[in-house]
mmCIF file of C-alpha atoms in Angstrom:
data_model
loop_
_atom_site.group_PDB
_atom_site.id
_atom_site.type_symbol
_atom_site.label_atom_id
_atom_site.label_comp_id
_atom_site.label_asym_id
_atom_site.label_seq_id
_atom_site.Cartn_x
_atom_site.Cartn_y
_atom_site.Cartn_z
ATOM 1 C CA MET A 1 40.116 -29.699 0.932
ATOM 2 C CA ALA A 2 38.845 -29.455 -2.644
ATOM 3 C CA LYS A 3 38.092 -26.084 -4.131
ATOM 4 C CA ILE A 4 34.488 -25.424 -5.143
ATOM 5 C CA SER A 5 34.024 -23.788 -8.501
ATOM 6 C CA ALA A 6 32.098 -20.542 -8.770
ATOM 7 C CA LYS A 7 29.435 -22.305 -10.835
ATOM 8 C CA ASP A 8 28.923 -24.995 -8.153
ATOM 9 C CA ARG A 9 28.852 -22.364 -5.397
ATOM 10 C CA ARG A 10 26.246 -20.349 -7.313
ATOM 11 C CA LYS A 11 24.146 -23.463 -7.871
ATOM 12 C CA LYS A 12 24.305 -24.362 -4.173
ATOM 13 C CA ASN A 13 23.405 -20.785 -3.153
ATOM 14 C CA GLU A 14 20.432 -20.847 -5.537
ATOM 15 C CA GLU A 15 19.218 -24.117 -3.985
ATOM 16 C CA VAL A 16 19.525 -22.650 -0.476
ATOM 17 C CA GLU A 17 17.648 -19.480 -1.508
ATOM 18 C CA LYS A 18 14.958 -21.541 -3.207
ATOM 19 C CA ALA A 19 14.518 -23.638 -0.048
ATOM 20 C CA ARG A 20 14.277 -20.476 2.073
ATOM 21 C CA GLY A 21 11.691 -19.008 -0.271
ATOM 22 C CA THR A 22 9.481 -22.082 -0.106
ATOM 23 C CA GLU A 23 9.587 -21.987 3.707
ATOM 24 C CA LEU A 24 8.660 -18.312 3.728
ATOM 25 C CA PHE A 25 5.711 -18.758 1.387
ATOM 26 C CA SER A 26 4.496 -22.173 2.490
ATOM 27 C CA ASP A 27 0.739 -22.757 2.632
ATOM 28 C CA GLY A 28 0.688 -22.580 6.437
ATOM 29 C CA VAL A 29 2.415 -19.198 6.527
ATOM 30 C CA LEU A 30 0.187 -17.797 3.785
ATOM 31 C CA LYS A 31 -2.979 -19.066 5.505
ATOM 32 C CA PHE A 32 -1.871 -17.447 8.766
ATOM 33 C CA PHE A 33 -1.307 -14.048 7.176
ATOM 34 C CA ARG A 34 -4.488 -14.241 5.098
ATOM 35 C CA LYS A 35 -6.432 -14.825 8.312
ATOM 36 C CA GLU A 36 -4.471 -12.120 10.159
ATOM 37 C CA LEU A 37 -5.074 -9.557 7.419
ATOM 38 C CA ASP A 38 -8.734 -10.486 6.863
ATOM 39 C CA ILE A 39 -10.320 -7.273 8.148
ATOM 40 C CA ASP A 40 -13.274 -5.052 7.345
ATOM 41 C CA ILE A 41 -11.221 -2.261 5.816
ATOM 42 C CA ILE A 42 -14.038 0.320 5.853
ATOM 43 C CA ALA A 43 -14.902 -0.210 9.521
ATOM 44 C CA GLU A 44 -11.232 -0.202 10.555
ATOM 45 C CA TYR A 45 -10.451 2.945 8.573
ATOM 46 C CA THR A 46 -13.484 4.761 9.978
ATOM 47 C CA ALA A 47 -12.558 3.820 13.547
ATOM 48 C CA LEU A 48 -8.922 4.834 13.081
ATOM 49 C CA LYS A 49 -9.720 8.228 11.559
ATOM 50 C CA ASP A 50 -11.094 9.448 14.862
ATOM 51 C CA VAL A 51 -7.994 10.037 16.953
ATOM 52 C CA ALA A 52 -8.716 9.858 20.658
ATOM 53 C CA LYS A 53 -7.494 12.900 22.521
ATOM 54 C CA ILE A 54 -5.816 12.825 25.918
ATOM 55 C CA PRO A 55 -6.608 15.789 28.161
ATOM 56 C CA ALA A 56 -3.491 17.852 28.932
ATOM 57 C CA ASP A 57 -3.800 17.295 32.692
ATOM 58 C CA LYS A 58 -3.685 13.505 32.107
ATOM 59 C CA LEU A 59 -0.374 13.672 30.224
ATOM 60 C CA LEU A 60 1.499 13.468 33.524
ATOM 61 C CA ASP A 61 -0.530 10.479 34.759
ATOM 62 C CA ARG A 62 1.593 7.375 34.133
ATOM 63 C CA MET A 63 -1.365 4.988 34.105
ATOM 64 C CA GLU A 64 -3.264 7.149 31.600
ATOM 65 C CA LEU A 65 -0.156 7.342 29.409
ATOM 66 C CA MET A 66 0.289 3.562 29.485
ATOM 67 C CA ARG A 67 -3.346 3.042 28.463
ATOM 68 C CA ALA A 68 -2.896 5.537 25.628
ATOM 69 C CA ILE A 69 0.343 3.856 24.498
ATOM 70 C CA ASN A 70 -1.327 0.432 24.474
ATOM 71 C CA SER A 71 -4.283 1.827 22.549
ATOM 72 C CA CYS A 72 -1.942 3.545 20.091
ATOM 73 C CA SER A 73 0.042 0.350 19.556
ATOM 74 C CA LYS A 74 -3.149 -1.539 18.770
ATOM 75 C CA ASN A 75 -4.342 1.229 16.459
ATOM 76 C CA ALA A 76 -0.946 1.486 14.736
ATOM 77 C CA ARG A 77 -1.075 -2.238 13.932
ATOM 78 C CA ALA A 78 -4.671 -1.916 12.703
ATOM 79 C CA ALA A 79 -3.763 1.119 10.572
ATOM 80 C CA ASN A 80 -0.861 -0.807 9.068
ATOM 81 C CA LYS A 81 -3.231 -3.666 8.173
ATOM 82 C CA VAL A 82 -5.569 -1.173 6.502
ATOM 83 C CA PHE A 83 -2.601 0.229 4.550
ATOM 84 C CA LEU A 84 -1.481 -3.257 3.479
ATOM 85 C CA LYS A 85 -5.006 -4.087 2.287
ATOM 86 C CA ALA A 86 -5.232 -0.789 0.388
ATOM 87 C CA ARG A 87 -1.843 -1.405 -1.206
ATOM 88 C CA ALA A 88 -2.884 -4.929 -2.235
ATOM 89 C CA ALA A 89 -6.171 -3.620 -3.664
ATOM 90 C CA ARG A 90 -4.244 -1.033 -5.681
ATOM 91 C CA GLU A 91 -1.869 -3.682 -7.033
ATOM 92 C CA PHE A 92 -4.816 -5.852 -8.086
ATOM 93 C CA TYR A 93 -6.413 -2.831 -9.714
ATOM 94 C CA ARG A 94 -3.198 -2.101 -11.614
ATOM 95 C CA ILE A 95 -3.520 -5.530 -13.230
ATOM 96 C CA ASP A 96 -7.132 -4.777 -14.209
ATOM 97 C CA PHE A 97 -6.091 -1.303 -15.377
ATOM 98 C CA ASP A 98 -3.398 -2.707 -17.672
ATOM 99 C CA ARG A 99 -5.824 -5.290 -19.066
ATOM 100 C CA SER A 100 -8.572 -2.714 -19.647
ATOM 101 C CA LEU A 101 -6.146 -0.194 -21.158
ATOM 102 C CA ARG A 102 -4.877 -2.870 -23.522
ATOM 103 C CA ASP A 103 -8.446 -3.621 -24.647
ATOM 104 C CA LEU A 104 -9.139 0.089 -25.193
ATOM 105 C CA THR A 105 -5.888 0.483 -27.112
ATOM 106 C CA ILE A 106 -6.740 -2.464 -29.355
ATOM 107 C CA ARG A 107 -10.184 -1.003 -30.085
ATOM 108 C CA ALA A 108 -8.677 2.432 -30.787
ATOM 109 C CA THR A 109 -6.074 0.868 -33.093
ATOM 110 C CA GLU A 110 -8.829 -0.980 -34.968
ATOM 111 C CA ASN A 111 -10.765 2.299 -35.309
ATOM 112 C CA VAL A 112 -7.697 4.077 -36.742
ATOM 113 C CA ASP A 113 -7.042 1.173 -39.096
ATOM 114 C CA ARG A 114 -10.692 1.173 -40.241
ATOM 115 C CA TRP A 115 -10.613 4.960 -40.764
ATOM 116 C CA MET A 116 -7.464 4.660 -42.863
ATOM 117 C CA ALA A 117 -9.075 1.950 -45.009
ATOM 118 C CA ASP A 118 -12.354 3.886 -45.402
ATOM 119 C CA ASN A 119 -10.604 7.114 -46.436
ATOM 120 C CA ASP A 120 -8.114 5.472 -48.790
ATOM 121 C CA VAL A 121 -5.208 6.744 -46.739
ATOM 122 C CA LYS A 122 -1.911 5.163 -47.664
ATOM 123 C CA LYS A 123 -1.279 2.265 -45.292
ATOM 124 C CA LYS A 124 1.339 3.284 -42.763
ATOM 125 C CA GLN A 125 2.487 2.451 -39.276
ATOM 126 C CA ILE A 126 -0.088 3.355 -36.622
ATOM 127 C CA THR A 127 1.676 5.384 -33.927
ATOM 128 C CA LYS A 128 0.985 5.762 -30.234
ATOM 129 C CA ASP A 129 -0.054 9.359 -30.878
ATOM 130 C CA MET A 130 -2.698 8.229 -33.360
ATOM 131 C CA VAL A 131 -4.064 5.720 -30.852
ATOM 132 C CA GLN A 132 -4.013 8.341 -28.089
ATOM 133 C CA GLN A 133 -5.892 10.798 -30.292
ATOM 134 C CA GLU A 134 -8.480 8.134 -31.092
ATOM 135 C CA LEU A 135 -8.886 7.371 -27.378
ATOM 136 C CA SER A 136 -9.496 11.067 -26.768
ATOM 137 C CA SER A 137 -11.784 11.776 -29.722
ATOM 138 C CA ASP A 138 -14.068 8.719 -29.874
ATOM 139 C CA PRO A 139 -16.891 9.459 -27.370
ATOM 140 C CA LYS A 140 -17.338 5.875 -26.190
ATOM 141 C CA LEU A 141 -13.624 5.129 -25.871
ATOM 142 C CA SER A 142 -12.990 8.523 -24.308
ATOM 143 C CA LYS A 143 -15.579 7.925 -21.602
ATOM 144 C CA GLU A 144 -14.188 4.471 -20.751
ATOM 145 C CA TYR A 145 -10.621 5.809 -20.784
ATOM 146 C CA THR A 146 -11.542 8.730 -18.498
ATOM 147 C CA LEU A 147 -13.269 6.416 -16.010
ATOM 148 C CA LEU A 148 -10.251 4.124 -16.039
ATOM 149 C CA ILE A 149 -7.832 6.983 -15.329
ATOM 150 C CA GLU A 150 -10.090 8.456 -12.616
ATOM 151 C CA LYS A 151 -10.302 5.119 -10.822
ATOM 152 C CA ARG A 152 -6.522 4.673 -11.054
ATOM 153 C CA GLU A 153 -5.980 8.066 -9.436
ATOM 154 C CA GLU A 154 -8.617 7.315 -6.803
ATOM 155 C CA MET A 155 -6.886 4.033 -5.918
ATOM 156 C CA ARG A 156 -3.555 5.866 -5.686
ATOM 157 C CA SER A 157 -5.129 8.454 -3.382
ATOM 158 C CA ILE A 158 -6.741 5.802 -1.160
ATOM 159 C CA LYS A 159 -3.435 3.975 -0.801
ATOM 160 C CA SER A 160 -1.687 7.235 0.024
ATOM 161 C CA ASP A 161 -4.325 8.209 2.628
ATOM 162 C CA CYS A 162 -4.058 4.808 4.298
ATOM 163 C CA GLU A 163 -0.273 5.104 4.356
ATOM 164 C CA VAL A 164 -0.541 8.531 6.010
ATOM 165 C CA LEU A 165 -2.992 7.116 8.561
ATOM 166 C CA ALA A 166 -0.599 4.284 9.444
ATOM 167 C CA THR A 167 2.297 6.737 9.747
ATOM 168 C CA GLU A 168 0.283 9.088 11.965
ATOM 169 C CA TRP A 169 -0.653 6.305 14.380
ATOM 170 C CA SER A 170 2.932 5.079 14.480
ATOM 171 C CA ASN A 171 4.206 8.615 15.145
ATOM 172 C CA ARG A 172 1.602 9.138 17.848
ATOM 173 C CA GLN A 173 2.686 5.932 19.545
ATOM 174 C CA TRP A 174 6.322 7.082 19.616
ATOM 175 C CA THR A 175 5.344 10.551 20.824
ATOM 176 C CA LEU A 176 3.438 9.061 23.750
ATOM 177 C CA ARG A 177 6.381 6.799 24.558
ATOM 178 C CA ALA A 178 8.654 9.843 24.611
ATOM 179 C CA GLN A 179 6.179 11.592 26.938
ATOM 180 C CA ALA A 180 6.175 8.526 29.207
ATOM 181 C CA LYS A 181 9.992 8.634 29.356
ATOM 182 C CA LEU A 182 9.853 12.320 30.297
ATOM 183 C CA VAL A 183 7.325 11.592 33.054
ATOM 184 C CA ALA A 184 9.518 8.748 34.347
ATOM 185 C CA ALA A 185 12.628 10.965 34.284
ATOM 186 C CA GLU A 186 10.748 13.772 36.057
ATOM 187 C CA ARG A 187 9.575 11.327 38.691
ATOM 188 C CA GLU A 188 13.153 10.132 39.267
ATOM 189 C CA VAL A 189 14.302 13.734 39.661
ATOM 190 C CA ASN A 190 11.469 14.446 42.108
ATOM 191 C CA LEU A 191 12.176 11.296 44.130
ATOM 192 C CA SER A 192 15.930 11.944 44.273
ATOM 193 C CA SER A 193 15.421 15.566 45.344
ATOM 194 C CA LYS A 194 13.222 14.411 48.251
ATOM 195 C CA GLU A 195 16.014 12.226 49.649
#
């Protein structure tokens, strides 16, 4: 058997990985997930915020627990979809944020350059600090910059809230499953003690 060189092995592995990647992100797969994740994020979030309560006396009812577990599973999946949509929205906003910040920075740099020319200041390298000061001091730029930062923080907060919501529903599902196991174990103990 002939030995395969490391270069040939790497090339073959790259081809295999490339083939796997195209299968994973084929048009059919992407269409499926786009359809699956096409939700009304506001309606879903609003519905998921209100956590249904189970009365304490029903916690020992197996049928009631199973209904609650099924409902929790459905809600956990829905909450995860909301989180994924919020995360995607934040990523898209980050692109817009970078683009808008770049435009603001260019305008601030032009303002600093113009000020230096108008005041006969010796031409020198414009620093990040100078641009930052211009962003803060120019009323128009400052307002746009503040709005940009506020929206970035708001998007971060929304993503974080949606992540917490998804985690809470997932935790609730597992808690109910643990309760169901306890009820089943208690029932086994009760049945075996009657024998």
